[in-house]
mmCIF file of N, CA and C in Angstrom:
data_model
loop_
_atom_site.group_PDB
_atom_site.id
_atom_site.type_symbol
_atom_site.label_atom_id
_atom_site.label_comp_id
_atom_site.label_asym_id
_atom_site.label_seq_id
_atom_site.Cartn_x
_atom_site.Cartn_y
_atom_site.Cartn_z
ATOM 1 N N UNK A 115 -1.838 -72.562 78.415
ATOM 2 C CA UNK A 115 -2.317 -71.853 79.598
ATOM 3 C C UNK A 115 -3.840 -71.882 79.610
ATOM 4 N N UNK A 116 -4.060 -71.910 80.725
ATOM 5 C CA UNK A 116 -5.952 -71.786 80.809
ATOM 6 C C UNK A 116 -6.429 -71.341 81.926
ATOM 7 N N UNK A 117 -7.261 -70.899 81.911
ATOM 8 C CA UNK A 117 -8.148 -69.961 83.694
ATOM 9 C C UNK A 117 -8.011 -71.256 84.327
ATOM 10 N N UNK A 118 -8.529 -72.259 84.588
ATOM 11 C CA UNK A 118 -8.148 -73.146 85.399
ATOM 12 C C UNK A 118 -8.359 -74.425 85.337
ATOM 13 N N UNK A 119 -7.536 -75.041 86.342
ATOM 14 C CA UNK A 119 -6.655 -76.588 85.887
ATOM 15 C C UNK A 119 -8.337 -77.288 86.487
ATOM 16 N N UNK A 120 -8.228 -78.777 86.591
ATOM 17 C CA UNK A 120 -9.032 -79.353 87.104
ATOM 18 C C UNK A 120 -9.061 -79.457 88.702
ATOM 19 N N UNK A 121 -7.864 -79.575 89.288
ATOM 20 C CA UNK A 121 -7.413 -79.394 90.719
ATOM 21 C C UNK A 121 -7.585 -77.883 91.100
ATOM 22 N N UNK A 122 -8.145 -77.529 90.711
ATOM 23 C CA UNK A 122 -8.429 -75.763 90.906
ATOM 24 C C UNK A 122 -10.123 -75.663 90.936
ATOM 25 N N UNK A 123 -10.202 -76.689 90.442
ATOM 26 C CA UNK A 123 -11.732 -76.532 90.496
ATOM 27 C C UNK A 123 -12.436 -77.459 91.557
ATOM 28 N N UNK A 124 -11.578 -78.767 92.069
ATOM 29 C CA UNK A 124 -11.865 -79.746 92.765
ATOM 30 C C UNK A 124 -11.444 -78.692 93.778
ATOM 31 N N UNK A 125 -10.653 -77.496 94.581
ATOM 32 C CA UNK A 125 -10.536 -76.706 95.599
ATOM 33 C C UNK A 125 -11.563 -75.940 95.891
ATOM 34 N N UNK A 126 -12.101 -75.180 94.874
ATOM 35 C CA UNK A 126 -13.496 -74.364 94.837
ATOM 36 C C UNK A 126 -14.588 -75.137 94.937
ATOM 37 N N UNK A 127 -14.780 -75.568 93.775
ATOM 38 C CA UNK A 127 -15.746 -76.822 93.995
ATOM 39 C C UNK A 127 -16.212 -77.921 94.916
ATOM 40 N N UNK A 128 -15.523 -78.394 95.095
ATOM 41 C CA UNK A 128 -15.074 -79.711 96.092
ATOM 42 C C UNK A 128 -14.573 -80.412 95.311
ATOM 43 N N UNK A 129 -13.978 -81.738 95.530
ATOM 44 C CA UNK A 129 -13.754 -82.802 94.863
ATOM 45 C C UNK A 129 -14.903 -83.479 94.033
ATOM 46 N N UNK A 130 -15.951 -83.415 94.965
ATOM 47 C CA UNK A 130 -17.059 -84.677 94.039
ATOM 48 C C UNK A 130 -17.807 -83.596 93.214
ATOM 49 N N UNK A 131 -17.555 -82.126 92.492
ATOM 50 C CA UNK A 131 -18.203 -81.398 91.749
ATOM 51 C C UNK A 131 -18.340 -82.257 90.781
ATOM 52 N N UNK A 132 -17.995 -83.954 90.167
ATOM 53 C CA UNK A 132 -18.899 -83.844 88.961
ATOM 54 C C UNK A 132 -18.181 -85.438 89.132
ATOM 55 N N UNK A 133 -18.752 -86.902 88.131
ATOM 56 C CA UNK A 133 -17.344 -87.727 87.660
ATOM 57 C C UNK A 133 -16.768 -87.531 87.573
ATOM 58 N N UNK A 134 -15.738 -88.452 87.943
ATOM 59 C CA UNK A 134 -14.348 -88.512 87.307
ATOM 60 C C UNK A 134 -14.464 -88.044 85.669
ATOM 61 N N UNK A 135 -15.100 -88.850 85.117
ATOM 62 C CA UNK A 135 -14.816 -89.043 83.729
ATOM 63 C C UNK A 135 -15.075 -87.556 83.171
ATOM 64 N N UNK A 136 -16.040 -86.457 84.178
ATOM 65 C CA UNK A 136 -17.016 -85.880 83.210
ATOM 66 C C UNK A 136 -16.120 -84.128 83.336
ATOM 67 N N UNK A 137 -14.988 -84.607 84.621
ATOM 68 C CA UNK A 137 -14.396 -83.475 85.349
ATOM 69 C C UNK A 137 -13.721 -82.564 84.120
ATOM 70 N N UNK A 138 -12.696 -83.141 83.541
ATOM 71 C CA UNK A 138 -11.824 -82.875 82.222
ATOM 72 C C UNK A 138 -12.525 -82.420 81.260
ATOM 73 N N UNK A 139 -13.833 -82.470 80.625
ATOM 74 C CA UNK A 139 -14.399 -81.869 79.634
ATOM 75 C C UNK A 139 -15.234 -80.876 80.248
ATOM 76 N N UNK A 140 -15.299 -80.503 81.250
ATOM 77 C CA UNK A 140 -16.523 -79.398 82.030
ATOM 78 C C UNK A 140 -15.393 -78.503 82.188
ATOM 79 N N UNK A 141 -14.107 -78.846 82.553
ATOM 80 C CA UNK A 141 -13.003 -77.885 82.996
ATOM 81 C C UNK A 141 -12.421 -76.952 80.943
ATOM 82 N N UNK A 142 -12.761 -78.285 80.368
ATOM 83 C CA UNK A 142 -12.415 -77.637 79.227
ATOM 84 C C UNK A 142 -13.000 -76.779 78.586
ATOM 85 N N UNK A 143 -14.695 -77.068 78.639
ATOM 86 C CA UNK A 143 -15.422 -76.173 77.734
ATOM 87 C C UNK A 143 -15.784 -75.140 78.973
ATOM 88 N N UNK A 144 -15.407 -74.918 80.226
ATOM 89 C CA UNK A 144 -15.388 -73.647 80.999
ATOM 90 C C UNK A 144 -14.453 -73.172 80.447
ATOM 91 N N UNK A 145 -13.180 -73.448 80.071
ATOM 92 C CA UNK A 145 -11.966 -72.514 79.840
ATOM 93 C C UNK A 145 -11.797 -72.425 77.822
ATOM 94 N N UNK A 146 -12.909 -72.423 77.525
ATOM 95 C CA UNK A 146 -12.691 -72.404 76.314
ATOM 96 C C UNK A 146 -14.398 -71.320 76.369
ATOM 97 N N UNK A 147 -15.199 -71.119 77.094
ATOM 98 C CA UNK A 147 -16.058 -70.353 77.510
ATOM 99 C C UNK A 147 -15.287 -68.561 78.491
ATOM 100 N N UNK A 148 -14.424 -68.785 78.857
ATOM 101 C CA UNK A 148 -13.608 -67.898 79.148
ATOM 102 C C UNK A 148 -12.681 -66.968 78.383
ATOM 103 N N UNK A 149 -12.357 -67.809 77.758
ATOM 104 C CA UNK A 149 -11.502 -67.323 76.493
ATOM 105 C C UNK A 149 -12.001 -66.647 75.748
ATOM 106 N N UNK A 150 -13.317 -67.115 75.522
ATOM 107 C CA UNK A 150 -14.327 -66.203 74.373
ATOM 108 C C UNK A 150 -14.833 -65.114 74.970
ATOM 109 N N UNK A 151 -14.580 -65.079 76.269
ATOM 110 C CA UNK A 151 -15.486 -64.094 76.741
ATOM 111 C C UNK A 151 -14.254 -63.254 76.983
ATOM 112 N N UNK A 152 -13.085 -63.829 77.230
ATOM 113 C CA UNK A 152 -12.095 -62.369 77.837
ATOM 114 C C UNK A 152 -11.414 -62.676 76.294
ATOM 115 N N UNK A 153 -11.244 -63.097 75.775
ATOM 116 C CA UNK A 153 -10.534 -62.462 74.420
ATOM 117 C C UNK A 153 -9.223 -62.762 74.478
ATOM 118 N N UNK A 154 -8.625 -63.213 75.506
ATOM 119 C CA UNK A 154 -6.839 -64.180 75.796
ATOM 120 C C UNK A 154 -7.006 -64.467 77.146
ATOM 121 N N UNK A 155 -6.093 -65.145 77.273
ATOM 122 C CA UNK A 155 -5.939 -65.877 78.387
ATOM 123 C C UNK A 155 -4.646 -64.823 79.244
ATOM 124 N N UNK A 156 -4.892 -64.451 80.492
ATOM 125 C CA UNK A 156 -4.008 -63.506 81.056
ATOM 126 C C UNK A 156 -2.626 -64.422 81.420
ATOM 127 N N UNK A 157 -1.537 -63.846 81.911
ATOM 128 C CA UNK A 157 -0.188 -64.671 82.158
ATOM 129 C C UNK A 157 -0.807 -65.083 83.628
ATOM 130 N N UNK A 158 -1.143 -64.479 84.229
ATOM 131 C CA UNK A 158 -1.332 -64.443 86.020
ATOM 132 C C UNK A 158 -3.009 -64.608 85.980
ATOM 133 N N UNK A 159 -3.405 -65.537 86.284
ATOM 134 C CA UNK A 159 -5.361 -66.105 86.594
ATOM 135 C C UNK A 159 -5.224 -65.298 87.853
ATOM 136 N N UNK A 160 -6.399 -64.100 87.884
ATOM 137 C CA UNK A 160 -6.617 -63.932 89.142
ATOM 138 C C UNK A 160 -7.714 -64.682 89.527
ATOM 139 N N UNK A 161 -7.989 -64.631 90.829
ATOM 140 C CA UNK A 161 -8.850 -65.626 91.861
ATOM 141 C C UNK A 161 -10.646 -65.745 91.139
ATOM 142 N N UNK A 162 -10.647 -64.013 91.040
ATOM 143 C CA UNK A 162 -12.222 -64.039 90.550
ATOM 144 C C UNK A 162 -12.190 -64.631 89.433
ATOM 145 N N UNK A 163 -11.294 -64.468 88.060
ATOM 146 C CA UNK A 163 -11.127 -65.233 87.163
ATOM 147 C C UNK A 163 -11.308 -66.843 87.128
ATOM 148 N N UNK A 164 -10.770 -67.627 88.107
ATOM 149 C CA UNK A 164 -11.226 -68.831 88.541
ATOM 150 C C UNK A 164 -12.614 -69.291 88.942
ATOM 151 N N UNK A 165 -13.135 -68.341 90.133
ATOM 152 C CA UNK A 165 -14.694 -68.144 90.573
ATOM 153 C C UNK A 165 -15.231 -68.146 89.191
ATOM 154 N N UNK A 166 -15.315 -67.362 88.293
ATOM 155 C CA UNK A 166 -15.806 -67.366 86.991
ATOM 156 C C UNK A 166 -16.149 -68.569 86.356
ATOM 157 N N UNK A 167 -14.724 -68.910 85.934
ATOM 158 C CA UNK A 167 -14.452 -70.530 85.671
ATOM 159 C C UNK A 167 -15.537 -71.418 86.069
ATOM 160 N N UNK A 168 -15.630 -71.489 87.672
ATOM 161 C CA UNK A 168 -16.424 -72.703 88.321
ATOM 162 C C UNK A 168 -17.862 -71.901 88.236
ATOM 163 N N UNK A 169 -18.412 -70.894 87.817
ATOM 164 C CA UNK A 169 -19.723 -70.484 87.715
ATOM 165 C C UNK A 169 -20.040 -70.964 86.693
ATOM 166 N N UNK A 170 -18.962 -71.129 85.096
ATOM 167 C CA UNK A 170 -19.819 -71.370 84.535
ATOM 168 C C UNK A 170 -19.439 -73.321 84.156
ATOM 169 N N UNK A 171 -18.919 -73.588 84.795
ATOM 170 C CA UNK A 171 -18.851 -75.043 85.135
ATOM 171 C C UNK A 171 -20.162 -75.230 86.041
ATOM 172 N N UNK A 172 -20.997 -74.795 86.932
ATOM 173 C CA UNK A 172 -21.973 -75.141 87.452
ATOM 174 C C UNK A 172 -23.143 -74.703 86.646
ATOM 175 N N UNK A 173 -22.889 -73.489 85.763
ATOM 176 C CA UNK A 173 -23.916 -73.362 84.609
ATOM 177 C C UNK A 173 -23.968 -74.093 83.342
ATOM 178 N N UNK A 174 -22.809 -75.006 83.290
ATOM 179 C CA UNK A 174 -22.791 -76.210 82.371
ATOM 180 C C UNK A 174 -23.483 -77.691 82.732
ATOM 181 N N UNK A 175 -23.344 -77.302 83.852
ATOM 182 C CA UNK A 175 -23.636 -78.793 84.992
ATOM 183 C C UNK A 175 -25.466 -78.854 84.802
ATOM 184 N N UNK A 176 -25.849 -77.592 85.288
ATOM 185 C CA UNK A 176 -27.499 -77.679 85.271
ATOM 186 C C UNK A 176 -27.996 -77.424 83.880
ATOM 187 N N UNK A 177 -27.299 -77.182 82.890
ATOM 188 C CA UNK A 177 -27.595 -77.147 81.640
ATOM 189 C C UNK A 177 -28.245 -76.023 81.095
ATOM 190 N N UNK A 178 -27.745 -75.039 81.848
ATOM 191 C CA UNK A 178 -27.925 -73.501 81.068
ATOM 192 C C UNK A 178 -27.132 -73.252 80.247
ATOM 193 N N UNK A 179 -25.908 -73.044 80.072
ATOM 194 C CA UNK A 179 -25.319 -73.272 79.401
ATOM 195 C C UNK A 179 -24.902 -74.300 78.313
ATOM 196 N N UNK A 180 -24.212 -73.912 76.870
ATOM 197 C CA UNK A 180 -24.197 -74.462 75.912
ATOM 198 C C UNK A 180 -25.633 -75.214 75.583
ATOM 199 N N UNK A 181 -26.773 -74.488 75.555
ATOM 200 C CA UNK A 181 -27.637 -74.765 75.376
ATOM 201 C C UNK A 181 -28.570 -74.255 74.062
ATOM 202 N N UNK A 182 -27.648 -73.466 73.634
ATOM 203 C CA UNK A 182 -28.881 -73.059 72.618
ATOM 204 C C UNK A 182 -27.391 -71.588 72.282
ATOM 205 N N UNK A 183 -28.807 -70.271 72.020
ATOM 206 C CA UNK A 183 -27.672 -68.805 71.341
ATOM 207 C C UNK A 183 -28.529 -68.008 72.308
ATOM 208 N N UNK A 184 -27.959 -66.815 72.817
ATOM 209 C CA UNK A 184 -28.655 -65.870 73.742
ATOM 210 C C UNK A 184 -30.019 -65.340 72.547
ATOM 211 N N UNK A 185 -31.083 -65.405 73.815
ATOM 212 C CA UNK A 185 -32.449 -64.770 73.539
ATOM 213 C C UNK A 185 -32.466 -63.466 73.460
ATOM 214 N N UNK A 186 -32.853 -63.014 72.393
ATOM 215 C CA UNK A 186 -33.085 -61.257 72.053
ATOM 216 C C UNK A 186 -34.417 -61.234 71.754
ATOM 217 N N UNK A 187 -35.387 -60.406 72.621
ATOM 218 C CA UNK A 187 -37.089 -59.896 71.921
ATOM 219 C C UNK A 187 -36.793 -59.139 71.030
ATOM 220 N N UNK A 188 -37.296 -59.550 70.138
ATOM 221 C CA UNK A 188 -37.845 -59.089 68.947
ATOM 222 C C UNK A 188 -38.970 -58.042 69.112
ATOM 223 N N UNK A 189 -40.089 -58.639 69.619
ATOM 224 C CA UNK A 189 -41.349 -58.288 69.372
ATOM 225 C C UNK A 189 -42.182 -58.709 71.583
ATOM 226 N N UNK A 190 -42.974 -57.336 71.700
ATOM 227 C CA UNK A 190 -43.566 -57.960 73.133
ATOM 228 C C UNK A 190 -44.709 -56.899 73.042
ATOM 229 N N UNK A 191 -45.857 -57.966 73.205
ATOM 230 C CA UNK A 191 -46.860 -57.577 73.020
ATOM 231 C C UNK A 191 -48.378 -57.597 74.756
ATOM 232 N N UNK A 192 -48.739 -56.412 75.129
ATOM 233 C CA UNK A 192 -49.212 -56.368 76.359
ATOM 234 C C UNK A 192 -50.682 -55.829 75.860
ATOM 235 N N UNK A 193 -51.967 -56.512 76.302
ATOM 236 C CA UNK A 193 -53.288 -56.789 76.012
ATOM 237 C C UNK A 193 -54.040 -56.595 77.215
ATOM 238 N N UNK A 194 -54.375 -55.182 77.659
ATOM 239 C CA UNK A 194 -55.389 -55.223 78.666
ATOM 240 C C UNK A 194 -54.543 -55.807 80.321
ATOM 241 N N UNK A 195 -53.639 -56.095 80.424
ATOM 242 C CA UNK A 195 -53.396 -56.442 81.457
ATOM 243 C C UNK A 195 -53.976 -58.115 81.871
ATOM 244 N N UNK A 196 -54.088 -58.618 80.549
ATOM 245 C CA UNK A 196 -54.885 -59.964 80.596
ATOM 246 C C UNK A 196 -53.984 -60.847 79.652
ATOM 247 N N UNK A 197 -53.603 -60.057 78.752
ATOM 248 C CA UNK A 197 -52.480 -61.388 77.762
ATOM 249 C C UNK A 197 -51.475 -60.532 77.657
ATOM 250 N N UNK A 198 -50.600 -61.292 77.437
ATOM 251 C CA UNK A 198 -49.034 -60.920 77.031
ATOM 252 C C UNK A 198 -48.548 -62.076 76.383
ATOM 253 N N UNK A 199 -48.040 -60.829 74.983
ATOM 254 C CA UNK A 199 -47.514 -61.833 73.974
ATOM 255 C C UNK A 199 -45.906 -61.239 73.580
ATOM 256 N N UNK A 200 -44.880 -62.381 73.189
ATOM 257 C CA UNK A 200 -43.890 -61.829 73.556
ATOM 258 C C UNK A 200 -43.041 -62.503 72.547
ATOM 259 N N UNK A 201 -42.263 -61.861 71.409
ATOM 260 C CA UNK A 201 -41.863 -62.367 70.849
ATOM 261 C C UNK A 201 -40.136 -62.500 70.568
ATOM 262 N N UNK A 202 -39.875 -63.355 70.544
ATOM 263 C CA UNK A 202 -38.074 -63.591 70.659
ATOM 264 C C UNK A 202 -36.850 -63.768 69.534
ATOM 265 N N UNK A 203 -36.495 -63.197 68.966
ATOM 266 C CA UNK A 203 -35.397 -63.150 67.940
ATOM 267 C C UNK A 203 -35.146 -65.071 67.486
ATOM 268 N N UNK A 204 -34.903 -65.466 66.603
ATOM 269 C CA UNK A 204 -35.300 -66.227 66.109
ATOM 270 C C UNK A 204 -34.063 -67.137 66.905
ATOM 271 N N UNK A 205 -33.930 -68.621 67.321
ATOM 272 C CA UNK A 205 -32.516 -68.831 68.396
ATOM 273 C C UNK A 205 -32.429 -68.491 69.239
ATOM 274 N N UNK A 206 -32.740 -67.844 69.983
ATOM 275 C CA UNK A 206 -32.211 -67.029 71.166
ATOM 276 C C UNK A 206 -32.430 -67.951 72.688
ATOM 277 N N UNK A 207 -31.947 -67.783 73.631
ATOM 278 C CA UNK A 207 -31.788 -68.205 74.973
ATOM 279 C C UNK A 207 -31.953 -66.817 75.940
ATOM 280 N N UNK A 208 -32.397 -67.186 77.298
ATOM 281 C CA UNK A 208 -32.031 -66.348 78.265
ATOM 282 C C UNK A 208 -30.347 -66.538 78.700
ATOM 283 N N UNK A 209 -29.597 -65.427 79.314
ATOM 284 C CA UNK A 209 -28.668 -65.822 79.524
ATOM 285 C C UNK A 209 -29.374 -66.082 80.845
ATOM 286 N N UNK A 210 -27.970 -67.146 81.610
ATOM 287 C CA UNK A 210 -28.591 -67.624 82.998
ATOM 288 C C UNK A 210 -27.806 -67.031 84.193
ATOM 289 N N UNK A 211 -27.832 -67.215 85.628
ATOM 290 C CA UNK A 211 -27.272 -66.601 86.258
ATOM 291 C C UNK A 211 -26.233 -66.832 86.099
ATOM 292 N N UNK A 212 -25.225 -67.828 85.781
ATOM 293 C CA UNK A 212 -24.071 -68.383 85.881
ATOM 294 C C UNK A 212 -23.094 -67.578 85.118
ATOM 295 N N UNK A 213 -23.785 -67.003 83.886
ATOM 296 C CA UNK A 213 -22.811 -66.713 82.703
ATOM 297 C C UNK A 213 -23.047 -65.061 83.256
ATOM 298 N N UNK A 214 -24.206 -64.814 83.673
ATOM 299 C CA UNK A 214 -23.962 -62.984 84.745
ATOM 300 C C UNK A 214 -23.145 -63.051 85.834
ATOM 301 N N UNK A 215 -22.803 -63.718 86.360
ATOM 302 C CA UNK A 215 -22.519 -63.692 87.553
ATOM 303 C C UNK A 215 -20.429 -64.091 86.921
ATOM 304 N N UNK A 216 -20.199 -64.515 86.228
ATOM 305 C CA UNK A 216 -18.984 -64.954 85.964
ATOM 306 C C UNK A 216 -18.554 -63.863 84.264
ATOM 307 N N UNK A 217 -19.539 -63.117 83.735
ATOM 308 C CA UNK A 217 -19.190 -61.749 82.893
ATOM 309 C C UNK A 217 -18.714 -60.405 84.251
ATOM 310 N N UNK A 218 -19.483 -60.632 85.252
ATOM 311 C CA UNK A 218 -19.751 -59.680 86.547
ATOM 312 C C UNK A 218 -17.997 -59.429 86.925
ATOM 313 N N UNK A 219 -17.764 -61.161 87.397
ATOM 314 C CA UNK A 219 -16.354 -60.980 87.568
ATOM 315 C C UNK A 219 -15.578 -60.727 86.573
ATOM 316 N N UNK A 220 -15.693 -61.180 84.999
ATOM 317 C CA UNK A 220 -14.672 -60.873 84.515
ATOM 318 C C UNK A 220 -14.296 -59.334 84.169
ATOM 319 N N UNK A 221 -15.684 -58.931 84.327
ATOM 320 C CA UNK A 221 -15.696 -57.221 84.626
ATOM 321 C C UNK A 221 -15.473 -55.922 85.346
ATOM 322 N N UNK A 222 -15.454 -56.927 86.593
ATOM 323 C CA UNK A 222 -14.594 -56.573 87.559
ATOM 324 C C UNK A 222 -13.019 -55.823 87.575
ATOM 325 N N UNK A 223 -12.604 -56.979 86.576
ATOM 326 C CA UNK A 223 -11.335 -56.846 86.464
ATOM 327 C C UNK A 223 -10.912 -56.141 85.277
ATOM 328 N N UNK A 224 -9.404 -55.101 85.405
ATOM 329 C CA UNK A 224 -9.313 -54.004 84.705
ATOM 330 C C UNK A 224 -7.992 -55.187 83.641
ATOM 331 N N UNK A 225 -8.795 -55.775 82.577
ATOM 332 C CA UNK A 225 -7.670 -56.797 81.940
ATOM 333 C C UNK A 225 -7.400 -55.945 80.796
ATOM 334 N N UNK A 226 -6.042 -56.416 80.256
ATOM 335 C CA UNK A 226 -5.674 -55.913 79.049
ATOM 336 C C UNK A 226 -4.959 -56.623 78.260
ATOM 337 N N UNK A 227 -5.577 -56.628 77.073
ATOM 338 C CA UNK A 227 -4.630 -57.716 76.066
ATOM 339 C C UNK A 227 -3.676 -57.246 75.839
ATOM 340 N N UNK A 228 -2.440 -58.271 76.023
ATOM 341 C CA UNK A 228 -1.038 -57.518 75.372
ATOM 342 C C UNK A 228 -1.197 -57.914 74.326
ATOM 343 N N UNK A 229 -1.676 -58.680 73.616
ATOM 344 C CA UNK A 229 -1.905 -58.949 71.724
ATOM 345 C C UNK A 229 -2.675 -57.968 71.254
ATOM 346 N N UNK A 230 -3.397 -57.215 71.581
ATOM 347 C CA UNK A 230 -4.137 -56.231 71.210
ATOM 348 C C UNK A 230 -3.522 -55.008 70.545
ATOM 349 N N UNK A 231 -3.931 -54.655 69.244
ATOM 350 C CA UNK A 231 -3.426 -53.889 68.253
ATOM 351 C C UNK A 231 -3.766 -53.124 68.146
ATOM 352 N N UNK A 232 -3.239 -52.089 68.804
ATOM 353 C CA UNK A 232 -3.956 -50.188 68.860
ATOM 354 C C UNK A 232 -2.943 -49.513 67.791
ATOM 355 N N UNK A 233 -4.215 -48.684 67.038
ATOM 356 C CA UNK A 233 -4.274 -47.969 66.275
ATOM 357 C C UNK A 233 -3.753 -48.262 65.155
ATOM 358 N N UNK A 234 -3.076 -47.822 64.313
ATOM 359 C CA UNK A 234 -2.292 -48.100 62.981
ATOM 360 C C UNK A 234 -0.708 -47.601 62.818
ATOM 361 N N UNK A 235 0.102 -48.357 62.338
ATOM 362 C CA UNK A 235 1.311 -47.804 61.608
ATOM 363 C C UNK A 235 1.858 -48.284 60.555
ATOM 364 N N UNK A 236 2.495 -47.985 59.961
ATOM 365 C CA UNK A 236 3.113 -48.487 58.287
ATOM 366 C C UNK A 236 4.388 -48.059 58.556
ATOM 367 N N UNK A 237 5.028 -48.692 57.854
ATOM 368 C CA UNK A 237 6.790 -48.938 57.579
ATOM 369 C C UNK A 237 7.425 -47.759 56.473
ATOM 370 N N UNK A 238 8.145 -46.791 56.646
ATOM 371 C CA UNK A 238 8.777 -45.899 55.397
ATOM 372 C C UNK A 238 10.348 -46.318 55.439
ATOM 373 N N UNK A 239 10.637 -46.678 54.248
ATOM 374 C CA UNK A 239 11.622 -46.562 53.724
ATOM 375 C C UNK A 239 12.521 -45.422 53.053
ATOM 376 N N UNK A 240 13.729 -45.347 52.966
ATOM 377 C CA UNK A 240 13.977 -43.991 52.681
ATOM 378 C C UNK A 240 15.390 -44.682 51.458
ATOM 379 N N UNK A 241 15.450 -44.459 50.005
ATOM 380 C CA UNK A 241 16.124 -45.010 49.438
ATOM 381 C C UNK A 241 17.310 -43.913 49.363
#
């Protein structure tokens, strides 16, 4: 199962969103970018879930994505209103609109893992 097929994205998208050749691996590492972000894959893709999908297929396309590790300041430094110095966690990236705009939707939505393991229990036996 996966947020969405390649013909799901050639509907949103258009058809000519990318090569032929290049369609199948942009559809993959979007839905393997989804996954990480929602934590399973739902039985039923809703629509925004798809929108998602193709946001960050167009944030793969311009190369914001898979580009690096999100940017965290460390350190930001302001001088008179004349320098600014600004310092960034060591790795880091901006996130880009693509990956806000497609967390936005997946936030939207009230999902719930059915694999998800609440709370604790243990087994008693009684001899």
């Amino acid at each position: 199962m996966s947020f969405i097929t390649q013909e799901q994205a050639e509907q949103i998208l258009g058809a000519e969103f990318a090569n032929a050749s290049d369609k199948a691996r942009l559809v993959l590492l979007s839905n393997t970018w989804m996954k990480k972000a929602v934590g399973f894959v739902p039985d039923e893709i809703a629509d925004e879930l798809k929108i998602a999908a193709c946001e960050i297929i167009k944030g793969i396309q311009s190369g914001d994505l898979y580009s690096g590790i999100e940017r965290q300041t460390k350190r930001e430094r302001v001088k008179a209103e004349v320098e600014v110095e600004e310092e960034f966690v060591e790795g880091s990236v901006a996130v880009s609109q693509y990956e806000q705009i497609a967390r936005a939707l997946i936030d939207s939505l009230d999902l719930v893992n059915p694999n998800a393991v609440l709370g604790f229990g243990f087994e008693v036996f009684r001899g």
